[in-house]
Short mmCIF file of C-alpha atoms and ligand atoms in Angstrom, two decimals:
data_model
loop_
_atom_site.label_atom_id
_atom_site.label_comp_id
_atom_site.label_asym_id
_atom_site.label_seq_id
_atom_site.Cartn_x
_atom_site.Cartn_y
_atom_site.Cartn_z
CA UNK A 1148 145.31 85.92 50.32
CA UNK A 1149 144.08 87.19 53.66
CA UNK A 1150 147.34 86.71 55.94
CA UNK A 1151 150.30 87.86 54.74
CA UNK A 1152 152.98 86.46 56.40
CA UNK A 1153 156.47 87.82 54.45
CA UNK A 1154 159.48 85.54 55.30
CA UNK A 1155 163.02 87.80 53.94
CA UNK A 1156 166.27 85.16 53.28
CA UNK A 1157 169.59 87.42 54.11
CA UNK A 1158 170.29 89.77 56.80
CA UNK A 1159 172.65 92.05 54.90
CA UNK A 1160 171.78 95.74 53.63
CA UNK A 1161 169.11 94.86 51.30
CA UNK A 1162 167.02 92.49 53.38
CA UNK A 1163 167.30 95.13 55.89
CA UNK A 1164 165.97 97.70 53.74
CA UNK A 1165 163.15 95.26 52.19
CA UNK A 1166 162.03 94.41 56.27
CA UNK A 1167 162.32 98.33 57.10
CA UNK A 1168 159.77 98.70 53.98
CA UNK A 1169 157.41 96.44 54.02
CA UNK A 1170 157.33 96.95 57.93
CA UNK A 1171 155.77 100.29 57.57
CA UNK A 1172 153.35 99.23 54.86
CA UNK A 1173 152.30 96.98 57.81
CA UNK A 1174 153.30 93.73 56.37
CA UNK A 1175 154.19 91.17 59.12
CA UNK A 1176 157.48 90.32 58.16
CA UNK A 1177 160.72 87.54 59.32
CA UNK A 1178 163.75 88.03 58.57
CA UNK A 1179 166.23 85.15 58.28
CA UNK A 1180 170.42 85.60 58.40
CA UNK A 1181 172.56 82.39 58.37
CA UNK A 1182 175.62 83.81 60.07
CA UNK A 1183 175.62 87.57 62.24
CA UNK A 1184 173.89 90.68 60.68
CA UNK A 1185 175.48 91.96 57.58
CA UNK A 1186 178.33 89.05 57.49
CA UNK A 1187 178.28 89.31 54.01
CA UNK A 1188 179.42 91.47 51.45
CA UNK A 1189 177.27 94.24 53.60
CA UNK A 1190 179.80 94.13 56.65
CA UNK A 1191 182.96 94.73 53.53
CA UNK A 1192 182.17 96.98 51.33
CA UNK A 1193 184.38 100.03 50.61
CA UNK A 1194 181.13 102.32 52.18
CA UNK A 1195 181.54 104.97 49.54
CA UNK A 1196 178.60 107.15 49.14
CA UNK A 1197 178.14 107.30 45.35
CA UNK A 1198 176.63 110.34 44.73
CA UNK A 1199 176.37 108.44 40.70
CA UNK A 1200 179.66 110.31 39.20
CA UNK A 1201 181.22 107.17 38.51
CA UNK A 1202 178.51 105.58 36.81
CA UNK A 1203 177.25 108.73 35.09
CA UNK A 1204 179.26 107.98 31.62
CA UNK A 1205 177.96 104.54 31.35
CA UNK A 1206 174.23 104.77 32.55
CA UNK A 1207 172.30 108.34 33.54
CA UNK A 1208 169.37 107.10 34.63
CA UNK A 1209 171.80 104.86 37.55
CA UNK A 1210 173.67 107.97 38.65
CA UNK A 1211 170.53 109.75 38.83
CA UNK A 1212 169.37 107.20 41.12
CA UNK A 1213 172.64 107.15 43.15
CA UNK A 1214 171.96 111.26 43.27
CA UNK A 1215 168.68 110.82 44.37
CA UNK A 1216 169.45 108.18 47.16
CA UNK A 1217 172.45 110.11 48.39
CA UNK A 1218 170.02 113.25 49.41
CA UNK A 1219 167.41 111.04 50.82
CA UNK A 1220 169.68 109.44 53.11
CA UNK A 1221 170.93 112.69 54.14
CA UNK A 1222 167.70 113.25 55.08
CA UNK A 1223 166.55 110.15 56.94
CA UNK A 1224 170.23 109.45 58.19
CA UNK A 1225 171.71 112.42 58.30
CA UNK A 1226 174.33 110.88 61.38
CA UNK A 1227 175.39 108.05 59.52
CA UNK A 1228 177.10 109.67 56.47
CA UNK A 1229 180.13 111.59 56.15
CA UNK A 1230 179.57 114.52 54.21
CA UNK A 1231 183.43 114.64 52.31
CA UNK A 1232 182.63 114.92 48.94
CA UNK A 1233 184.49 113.56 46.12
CA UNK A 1234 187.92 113.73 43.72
CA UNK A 1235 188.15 112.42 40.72
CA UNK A 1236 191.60 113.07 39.81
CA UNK A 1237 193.74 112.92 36.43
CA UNK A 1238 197.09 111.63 36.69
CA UNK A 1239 197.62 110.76 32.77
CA UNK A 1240 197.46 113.57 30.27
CA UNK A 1241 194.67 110.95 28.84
CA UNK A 1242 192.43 110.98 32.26
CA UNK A 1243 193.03 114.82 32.03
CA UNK A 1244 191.08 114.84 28.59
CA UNK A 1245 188.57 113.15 29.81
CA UNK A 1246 187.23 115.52 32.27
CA UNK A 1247 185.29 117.53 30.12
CA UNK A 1248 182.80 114.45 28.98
CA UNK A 1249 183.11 113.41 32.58
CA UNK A 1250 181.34 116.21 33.69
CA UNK A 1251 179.13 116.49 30.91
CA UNK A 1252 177.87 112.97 31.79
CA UNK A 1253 177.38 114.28 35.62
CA UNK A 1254 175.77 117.47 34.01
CA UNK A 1255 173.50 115.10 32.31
CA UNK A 1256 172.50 112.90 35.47
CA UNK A 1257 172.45 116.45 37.54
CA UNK A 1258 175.13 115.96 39.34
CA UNK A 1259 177.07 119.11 40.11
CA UNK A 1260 180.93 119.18 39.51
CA UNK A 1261 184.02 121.73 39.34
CA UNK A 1262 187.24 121.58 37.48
CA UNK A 1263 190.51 122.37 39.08
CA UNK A 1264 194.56 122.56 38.72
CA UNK A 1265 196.37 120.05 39.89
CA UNK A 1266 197.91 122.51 42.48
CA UNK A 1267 194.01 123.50 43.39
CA UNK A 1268 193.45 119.65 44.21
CA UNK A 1269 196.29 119.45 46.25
CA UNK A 1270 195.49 122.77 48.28
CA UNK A 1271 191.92 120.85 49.18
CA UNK A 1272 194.04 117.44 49.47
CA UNK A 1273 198.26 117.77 50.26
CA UNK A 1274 198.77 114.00 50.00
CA UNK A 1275 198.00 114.05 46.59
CA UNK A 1276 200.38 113.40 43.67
CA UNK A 1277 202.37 115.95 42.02
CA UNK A 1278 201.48 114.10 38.73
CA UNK A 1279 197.80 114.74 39.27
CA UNK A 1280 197.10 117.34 36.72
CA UNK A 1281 193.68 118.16 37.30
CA UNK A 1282 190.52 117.59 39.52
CA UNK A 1283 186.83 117.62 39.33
CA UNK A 1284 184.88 117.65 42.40
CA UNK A 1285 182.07 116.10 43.19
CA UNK A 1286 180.45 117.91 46.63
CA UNK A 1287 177.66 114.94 46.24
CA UNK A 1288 180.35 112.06 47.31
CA UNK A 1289 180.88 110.92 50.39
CA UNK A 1290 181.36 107.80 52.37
CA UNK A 1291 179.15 106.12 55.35
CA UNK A 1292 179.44 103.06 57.87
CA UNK A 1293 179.33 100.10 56.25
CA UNK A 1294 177.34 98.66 59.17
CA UNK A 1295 175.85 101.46 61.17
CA UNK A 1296 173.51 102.14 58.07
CA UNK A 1297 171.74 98.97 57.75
CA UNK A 1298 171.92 98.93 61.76
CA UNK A 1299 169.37 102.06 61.50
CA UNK A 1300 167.28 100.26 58.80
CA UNK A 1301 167.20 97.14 61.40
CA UNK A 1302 166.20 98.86 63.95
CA UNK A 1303 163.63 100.93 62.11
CA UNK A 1304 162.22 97.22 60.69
CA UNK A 1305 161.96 96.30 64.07
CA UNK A 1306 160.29 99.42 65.54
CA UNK A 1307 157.30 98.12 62.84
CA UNK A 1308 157.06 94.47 63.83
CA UNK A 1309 159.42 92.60 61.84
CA UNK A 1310 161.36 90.08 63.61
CA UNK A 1311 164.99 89.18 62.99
CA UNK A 1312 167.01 85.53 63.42
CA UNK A 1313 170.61 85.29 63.33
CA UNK A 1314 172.31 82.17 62.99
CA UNK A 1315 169.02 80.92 61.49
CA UNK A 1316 170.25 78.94 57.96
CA UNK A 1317 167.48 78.36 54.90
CA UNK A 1318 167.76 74.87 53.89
CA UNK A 1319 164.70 74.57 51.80
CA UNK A 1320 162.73 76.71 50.24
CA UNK A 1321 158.57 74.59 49.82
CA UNK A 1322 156.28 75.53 46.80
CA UNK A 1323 152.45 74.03 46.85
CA UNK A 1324 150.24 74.38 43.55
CA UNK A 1325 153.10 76.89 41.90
CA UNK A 1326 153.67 79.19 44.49
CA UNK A 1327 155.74 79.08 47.40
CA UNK A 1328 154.42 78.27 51.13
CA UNK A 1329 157.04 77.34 53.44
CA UNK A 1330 160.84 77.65 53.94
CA UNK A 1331 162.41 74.95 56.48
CA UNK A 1332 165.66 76.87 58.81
CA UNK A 1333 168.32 75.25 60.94
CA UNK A 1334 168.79 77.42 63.94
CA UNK A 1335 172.19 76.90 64.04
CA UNK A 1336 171.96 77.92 68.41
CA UNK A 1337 170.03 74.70 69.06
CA UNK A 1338 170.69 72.60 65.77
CA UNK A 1339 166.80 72.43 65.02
CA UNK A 1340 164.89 72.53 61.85
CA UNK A 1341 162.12 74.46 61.51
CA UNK A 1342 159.38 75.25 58.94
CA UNK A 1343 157.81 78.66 58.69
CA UNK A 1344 154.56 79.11 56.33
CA UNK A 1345 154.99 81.68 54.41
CA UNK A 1346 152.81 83.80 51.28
CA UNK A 1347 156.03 85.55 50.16
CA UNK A 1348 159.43 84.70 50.13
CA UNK A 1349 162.40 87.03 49.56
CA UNK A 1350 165.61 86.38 48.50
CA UNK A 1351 168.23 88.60 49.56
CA UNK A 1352 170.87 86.75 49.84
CA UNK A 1353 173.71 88.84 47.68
CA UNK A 1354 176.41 86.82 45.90
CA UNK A 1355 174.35 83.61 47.38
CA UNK A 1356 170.96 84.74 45.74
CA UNK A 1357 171.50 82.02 43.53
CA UNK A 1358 172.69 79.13 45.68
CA UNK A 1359 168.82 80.35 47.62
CA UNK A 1360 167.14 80.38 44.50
CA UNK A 1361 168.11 76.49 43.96
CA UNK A 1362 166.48 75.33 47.13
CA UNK A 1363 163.53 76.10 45.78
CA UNK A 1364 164.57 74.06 42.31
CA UNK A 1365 165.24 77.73 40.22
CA UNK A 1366 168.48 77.45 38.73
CA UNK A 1367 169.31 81.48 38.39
CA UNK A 1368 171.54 83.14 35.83
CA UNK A 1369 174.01 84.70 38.50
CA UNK A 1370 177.41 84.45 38.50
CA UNK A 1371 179.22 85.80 42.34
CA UNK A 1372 181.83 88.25 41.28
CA UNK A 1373 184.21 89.66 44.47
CA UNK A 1374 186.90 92.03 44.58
CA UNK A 1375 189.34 93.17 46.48
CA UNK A 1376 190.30 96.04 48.82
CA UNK A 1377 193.35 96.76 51.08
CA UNK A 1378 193.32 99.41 53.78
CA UNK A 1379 196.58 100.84 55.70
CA UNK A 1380 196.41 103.23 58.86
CA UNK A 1381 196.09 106.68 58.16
CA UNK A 1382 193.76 109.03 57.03
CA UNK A 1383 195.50 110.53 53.85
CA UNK A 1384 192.60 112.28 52.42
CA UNK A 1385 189.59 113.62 54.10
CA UNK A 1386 187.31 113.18 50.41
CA UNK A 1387 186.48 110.11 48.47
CA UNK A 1388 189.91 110.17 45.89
CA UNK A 1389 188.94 108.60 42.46
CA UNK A 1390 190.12 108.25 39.54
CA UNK A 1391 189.72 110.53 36.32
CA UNK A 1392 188.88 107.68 33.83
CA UNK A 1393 185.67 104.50 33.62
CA UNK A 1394 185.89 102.36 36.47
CA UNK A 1395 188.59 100.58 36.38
CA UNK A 1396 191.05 97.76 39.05
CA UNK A 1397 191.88 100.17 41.88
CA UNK A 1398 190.42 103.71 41.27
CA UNK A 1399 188.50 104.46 44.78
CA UNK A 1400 190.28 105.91 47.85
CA UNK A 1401 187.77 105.97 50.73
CA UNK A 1402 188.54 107.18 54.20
CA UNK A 1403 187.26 105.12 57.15
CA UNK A 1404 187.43 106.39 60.48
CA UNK A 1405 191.50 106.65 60.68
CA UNK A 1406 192.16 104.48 57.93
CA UNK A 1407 192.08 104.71 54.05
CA UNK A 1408 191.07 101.82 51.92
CA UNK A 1409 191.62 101.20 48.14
CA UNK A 1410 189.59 99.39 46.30
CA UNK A 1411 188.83 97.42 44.33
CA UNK A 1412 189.02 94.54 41.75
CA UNK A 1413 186.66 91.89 39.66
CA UNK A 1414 187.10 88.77 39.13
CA UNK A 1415 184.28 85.88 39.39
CA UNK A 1416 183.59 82.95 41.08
CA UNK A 1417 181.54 79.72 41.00
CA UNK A 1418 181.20 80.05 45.24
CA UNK A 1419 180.90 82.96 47.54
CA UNK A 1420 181.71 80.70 50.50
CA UNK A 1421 184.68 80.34 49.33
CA UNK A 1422 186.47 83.37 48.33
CA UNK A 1423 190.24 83.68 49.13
CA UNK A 1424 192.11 87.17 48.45
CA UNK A 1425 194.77 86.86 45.36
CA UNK A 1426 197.99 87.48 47.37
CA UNK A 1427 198.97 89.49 44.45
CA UNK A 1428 196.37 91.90 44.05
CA UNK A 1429 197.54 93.06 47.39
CA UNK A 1430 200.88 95.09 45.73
CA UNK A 1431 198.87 96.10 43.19
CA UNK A 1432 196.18 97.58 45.31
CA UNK A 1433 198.88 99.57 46.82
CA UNK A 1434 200.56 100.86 43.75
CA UNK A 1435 197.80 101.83 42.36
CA UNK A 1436 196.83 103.69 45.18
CA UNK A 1437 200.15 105.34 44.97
CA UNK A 1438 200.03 106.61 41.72
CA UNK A 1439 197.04 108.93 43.07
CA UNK A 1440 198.59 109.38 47.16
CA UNK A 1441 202.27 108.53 47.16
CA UNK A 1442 202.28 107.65 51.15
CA UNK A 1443 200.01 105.16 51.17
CA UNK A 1444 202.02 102.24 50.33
CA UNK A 1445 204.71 103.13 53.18
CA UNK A 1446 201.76 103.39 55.66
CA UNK A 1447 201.86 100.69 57.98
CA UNK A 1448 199.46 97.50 56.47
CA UNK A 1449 196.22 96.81 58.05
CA UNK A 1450 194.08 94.48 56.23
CA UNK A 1451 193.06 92.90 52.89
CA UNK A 1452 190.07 91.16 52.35
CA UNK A 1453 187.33 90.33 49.45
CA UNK A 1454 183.46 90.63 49.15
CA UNK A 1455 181.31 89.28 46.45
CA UNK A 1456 178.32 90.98 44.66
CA UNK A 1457 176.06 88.48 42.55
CA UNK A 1458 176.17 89.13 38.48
CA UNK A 1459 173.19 89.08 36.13
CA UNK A 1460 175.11 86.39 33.85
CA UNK A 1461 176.59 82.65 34.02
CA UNK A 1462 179.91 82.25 35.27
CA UNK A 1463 180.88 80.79 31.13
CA UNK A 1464 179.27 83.29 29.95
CA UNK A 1465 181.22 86.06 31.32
CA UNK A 1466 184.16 87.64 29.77
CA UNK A 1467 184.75 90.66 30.91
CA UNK A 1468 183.55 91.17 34.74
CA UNK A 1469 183.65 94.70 34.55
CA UNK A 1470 181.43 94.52 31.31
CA UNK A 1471 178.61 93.37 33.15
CA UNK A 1472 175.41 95.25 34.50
CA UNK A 1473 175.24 96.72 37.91
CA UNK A 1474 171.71 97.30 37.56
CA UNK A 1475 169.28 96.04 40.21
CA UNK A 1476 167.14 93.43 39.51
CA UNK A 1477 163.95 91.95 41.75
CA UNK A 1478 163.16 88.58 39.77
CA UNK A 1479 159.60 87.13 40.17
CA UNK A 1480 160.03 83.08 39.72
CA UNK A 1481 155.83 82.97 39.17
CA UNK A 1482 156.93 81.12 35.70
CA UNK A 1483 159.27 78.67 37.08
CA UNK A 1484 156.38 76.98 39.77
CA UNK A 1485 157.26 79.57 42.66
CA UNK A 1486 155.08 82.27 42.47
CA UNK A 1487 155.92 84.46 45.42
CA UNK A 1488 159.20 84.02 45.60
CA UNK A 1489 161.48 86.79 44.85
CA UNK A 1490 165.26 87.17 44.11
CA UNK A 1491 167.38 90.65 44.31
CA UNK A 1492 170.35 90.45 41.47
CA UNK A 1493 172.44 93.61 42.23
CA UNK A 1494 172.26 97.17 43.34
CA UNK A 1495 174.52 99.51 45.94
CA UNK A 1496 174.84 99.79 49.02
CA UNK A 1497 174.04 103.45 48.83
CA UNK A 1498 171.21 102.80 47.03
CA UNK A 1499 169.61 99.97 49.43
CA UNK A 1500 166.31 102.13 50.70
CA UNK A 1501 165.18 102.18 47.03
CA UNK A 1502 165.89 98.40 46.18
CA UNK A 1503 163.39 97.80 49.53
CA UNK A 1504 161.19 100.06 47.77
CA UNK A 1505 161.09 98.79 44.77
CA UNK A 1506 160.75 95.39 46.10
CA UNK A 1507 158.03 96.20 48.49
CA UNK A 1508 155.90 97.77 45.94
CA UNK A 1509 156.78 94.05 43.67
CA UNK A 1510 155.21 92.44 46.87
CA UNK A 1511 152.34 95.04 47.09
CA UNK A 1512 151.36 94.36 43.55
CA UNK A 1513 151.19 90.47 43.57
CA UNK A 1514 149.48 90.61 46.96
CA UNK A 1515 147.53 93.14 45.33
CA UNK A 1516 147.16 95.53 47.78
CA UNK A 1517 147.99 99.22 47.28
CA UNK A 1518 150.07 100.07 50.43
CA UNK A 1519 151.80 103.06 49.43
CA UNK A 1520 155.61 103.21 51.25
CA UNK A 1521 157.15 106.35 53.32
CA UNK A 1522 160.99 104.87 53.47
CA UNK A 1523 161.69 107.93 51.76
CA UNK A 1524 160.19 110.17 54.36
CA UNK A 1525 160.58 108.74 58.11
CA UNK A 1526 163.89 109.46 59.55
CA UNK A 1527 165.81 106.41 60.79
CA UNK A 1528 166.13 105.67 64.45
CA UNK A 1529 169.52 105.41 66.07
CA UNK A 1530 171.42 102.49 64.87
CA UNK A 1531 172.38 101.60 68.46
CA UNK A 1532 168.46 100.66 69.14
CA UNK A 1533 169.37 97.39 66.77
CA UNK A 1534 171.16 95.45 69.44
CA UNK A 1535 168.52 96.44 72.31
CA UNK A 1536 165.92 95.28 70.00
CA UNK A 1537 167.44 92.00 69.00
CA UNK A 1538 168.01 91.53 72.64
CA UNK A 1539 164.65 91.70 73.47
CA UNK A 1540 163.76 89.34 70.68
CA UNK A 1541 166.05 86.86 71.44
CA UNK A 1542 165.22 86.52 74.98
CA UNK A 1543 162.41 84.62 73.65
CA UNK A 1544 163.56 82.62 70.05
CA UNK A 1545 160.60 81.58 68.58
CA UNK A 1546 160.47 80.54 64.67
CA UNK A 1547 156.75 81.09 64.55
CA UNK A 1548 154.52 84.19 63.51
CA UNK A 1549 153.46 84.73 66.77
C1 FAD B 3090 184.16 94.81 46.52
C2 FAD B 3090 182.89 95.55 46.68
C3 FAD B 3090 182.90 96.89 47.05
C4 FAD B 3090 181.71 97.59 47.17
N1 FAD B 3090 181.74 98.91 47.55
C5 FAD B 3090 180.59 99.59 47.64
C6 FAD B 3090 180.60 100.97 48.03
O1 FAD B 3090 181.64 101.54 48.31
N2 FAD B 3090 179.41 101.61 48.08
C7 FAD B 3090 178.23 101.01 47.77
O2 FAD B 3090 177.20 101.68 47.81
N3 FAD B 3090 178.18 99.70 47.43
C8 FAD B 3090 179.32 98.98 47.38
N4 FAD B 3090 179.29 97.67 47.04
C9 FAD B 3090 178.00 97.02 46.85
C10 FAD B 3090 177.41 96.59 48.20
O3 FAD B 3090 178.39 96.00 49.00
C11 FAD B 3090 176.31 95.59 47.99
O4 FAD B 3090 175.36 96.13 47.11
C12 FAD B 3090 175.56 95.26 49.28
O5 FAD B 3090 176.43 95.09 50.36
C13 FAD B 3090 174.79 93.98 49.05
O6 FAD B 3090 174.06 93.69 50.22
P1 FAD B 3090 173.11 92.43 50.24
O7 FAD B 3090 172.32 92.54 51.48
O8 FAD B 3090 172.39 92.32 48.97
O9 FAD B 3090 174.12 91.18 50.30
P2 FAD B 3090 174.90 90.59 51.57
O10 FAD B 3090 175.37 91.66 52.47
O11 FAD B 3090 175.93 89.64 51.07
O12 FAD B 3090 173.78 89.81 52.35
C14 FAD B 3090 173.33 88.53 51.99
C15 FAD B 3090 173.15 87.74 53.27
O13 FAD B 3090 172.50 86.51 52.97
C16 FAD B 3090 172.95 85.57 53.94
N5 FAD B 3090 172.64 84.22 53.49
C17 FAD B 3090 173.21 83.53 52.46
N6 FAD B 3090 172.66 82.31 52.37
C18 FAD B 3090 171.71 82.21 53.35
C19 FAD B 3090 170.81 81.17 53.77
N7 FAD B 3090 170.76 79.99 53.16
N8 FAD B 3090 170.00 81.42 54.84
C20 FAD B 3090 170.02 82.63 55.48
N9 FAD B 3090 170.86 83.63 55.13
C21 FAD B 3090 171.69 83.43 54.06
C22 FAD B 3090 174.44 85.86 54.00
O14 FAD B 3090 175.04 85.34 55.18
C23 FAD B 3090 174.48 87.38 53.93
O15 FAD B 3090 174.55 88.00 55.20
C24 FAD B 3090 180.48 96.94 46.92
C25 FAD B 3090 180.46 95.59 46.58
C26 FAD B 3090 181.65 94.90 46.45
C27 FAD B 3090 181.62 93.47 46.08
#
């Protein structure tokens, strides 16, 4: 292969962090986004900062990851992430037990923690419950901007060549002797198709990875699975507020700017495009979110909404949402005729510069080219370069390599 010409499918966190990778491996790289820049579930997550406590008792080697992530992006993006920290708080005598193999989970993924009283937690937090009997911090915790974050990674893809379309939709995805060589786009600005050769294709397209994956004939064991968060006005706690018990319907308090949102839910669905909030997980939300801060059902209602993440699993297949993996995935379709095309099942948010690492060494290796990656090292640039960039790139739209 002596051109490698990289097309990305999905303009959300991960494709950002995939572009901002292979970009400085030197990969020429186009990135293609359907709607606006991280309109997906990117632009709705909670933005927690999981520093891997919650994960810790059900996989070590993920919350070591999360750990790991957490102090690289304080490195690299040390302006985009809120440095709160975490409490996971017990409001049963049950979730109270389970503090000590809590922390001997985080212990085991290195992830430093305290115990406290009740009365300790609500010293650090007063908006806590009086039935919350004790605490363990997590300093690692924290929470970031859902959108400024893969802004910086953007821009930073950009400062190393790759070029970005909005409003640019996939509609085909063309294979040629088993591997894949073109995809054809409808620039939804002009209502043109266009076909852009391509060695490598990447699909990033979250809960829609596998509605991608079937333009190119691949029918993809993914099931979209949303859930749902509610946030009022009102900063109640300064720290992440969790739950002292697994992950369960409701169990993360996150502050944004001067709001707090709870979150969240799982349920699945057959299609992300059409994902409508249950009206009644709204009370729910809130109670739930009382039972940990009192106040923040009476605080006045701001918004509920839904976001999808795509399951390793068929929708029939599925009983228990919750049950399923959160691992991430990077699927190489080589065996199904479309060698060169990759799909991303899964993964964080916080943990989106090592999925583009991870995928960009995938690429590296079937290229077979040993470009070793430095996402880890360079520090981002300031998300506010994005828009300037994009700008300048769309004052000439061109769906061409050149
Ligand atoms: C309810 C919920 C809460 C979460 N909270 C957190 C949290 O607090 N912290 C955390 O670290 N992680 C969190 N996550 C996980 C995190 O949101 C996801 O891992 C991350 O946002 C996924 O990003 P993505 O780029 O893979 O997908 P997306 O952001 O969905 O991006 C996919 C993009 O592909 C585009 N696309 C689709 N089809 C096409 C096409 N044909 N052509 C071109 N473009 C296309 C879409 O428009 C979309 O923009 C949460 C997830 C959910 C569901």
């Amino acid at each position: 292969m002596d051109q490698k010409r990289i097309v990305i499918i999905g303009g959300g966190g991960t494709g950002a962090a995939v572009a901002r990778d292979l970009g400085l491996r030197g990969y020429s790289v186009l990135l293609l986004e359907r709607d606006e820049f991280t309109g997906g579930t990117t632009g709705r997550h909670h933005g927690q900062l999981h520093s891997g406590a919650r994960y810790a008792m059900g996989d070590r080697e993920i919350a070591r990851e999360c750990l790991r992530e957490t102090e690289i992006l304080r490195r690299i993006a040390p302006d985009l992430i809120e440095d709160n920290g975490g409490l996971f708080v017990a409001v049963t005598d049950e979730e109270a037990d389970y503090a000590s193999q809590f922390r001997g989970a985080c212990a085991e993924a290195d992830i430093r923690t305290e115990l406290i009283s009740g009365k300790q937690a609500r010293e650090i937090e007063p908006a806590l419950s009086q039935a919350v009997r004790c605490a363990v911090t997590v300093p690692a915790d924290g929470s970031f901007d859902a959108w400024r974050l893969p802004a910086a990674f953007f821009a930073s893809a950009m400062e190393h060549g790759a070029k970005l379309f909005r409003y640019a939709n996939v509609i085909g995805i063309e294979t040629s002797g088993g591997s894949v060589s073109a995809v054809r786009v409808l620039d939804r600005m002009t209502n043109k198709e266009h076909k852009i050769e391509a060695d490598v294709v990447i699909n990033a397209g979250g809960p829609w990875v596998g509605k991608i994956a079937a333009l190119a004939g691949i029918d993809m064991e993914v099931t979209p699975s949303p859930g749902t968060m509610v946030a009022v006005q009102g900063r109640f706690a300064d720290k992440v507020i969790s739950r002292l018990r697994p992950p369960n319907d409701g169990d993360i308090i996150v502050p944004q700017r001067s709001f707090s949102i709870i979150g969240t839910t799982q349920w699945i669905t057959d299609d992300p495009d059409r994902i409508e909030t249950p009206p009644e997980e709204i009370p729910r939300m809130l109670h739930l979110a009382d039972e940990m801060i009192p106040a923040f059902s009476s605080a006045p209602f701001r918004a509920a909404w839904s976001a999808a993440r795509p399951l390793a699993k068929r929708a029939h297949e599925v009983k228990a949402a919750r049950a399923l993996s959160r691992d991430f995935d990077c699927v190489h379709h080589e065996n199904e005729g479309a060698a060169g095309l990759f799909s991303l099942v899964g993964g964080k948010a916080t943990v989106l510069r090592a999925m583009g690492e991870i995928v960009a060494d995938q690429v590296c290796s079937y290229i077979g080219e040993e470009r070793q990656g430095s996402s880890d090292q360079e520090k981002l640039p300031p998300y506010r370069r994005f828009y300037r960039f994009l700008k300048e790139q769309e004052s000439e739209r061109k769906f061409s390599w050149i």
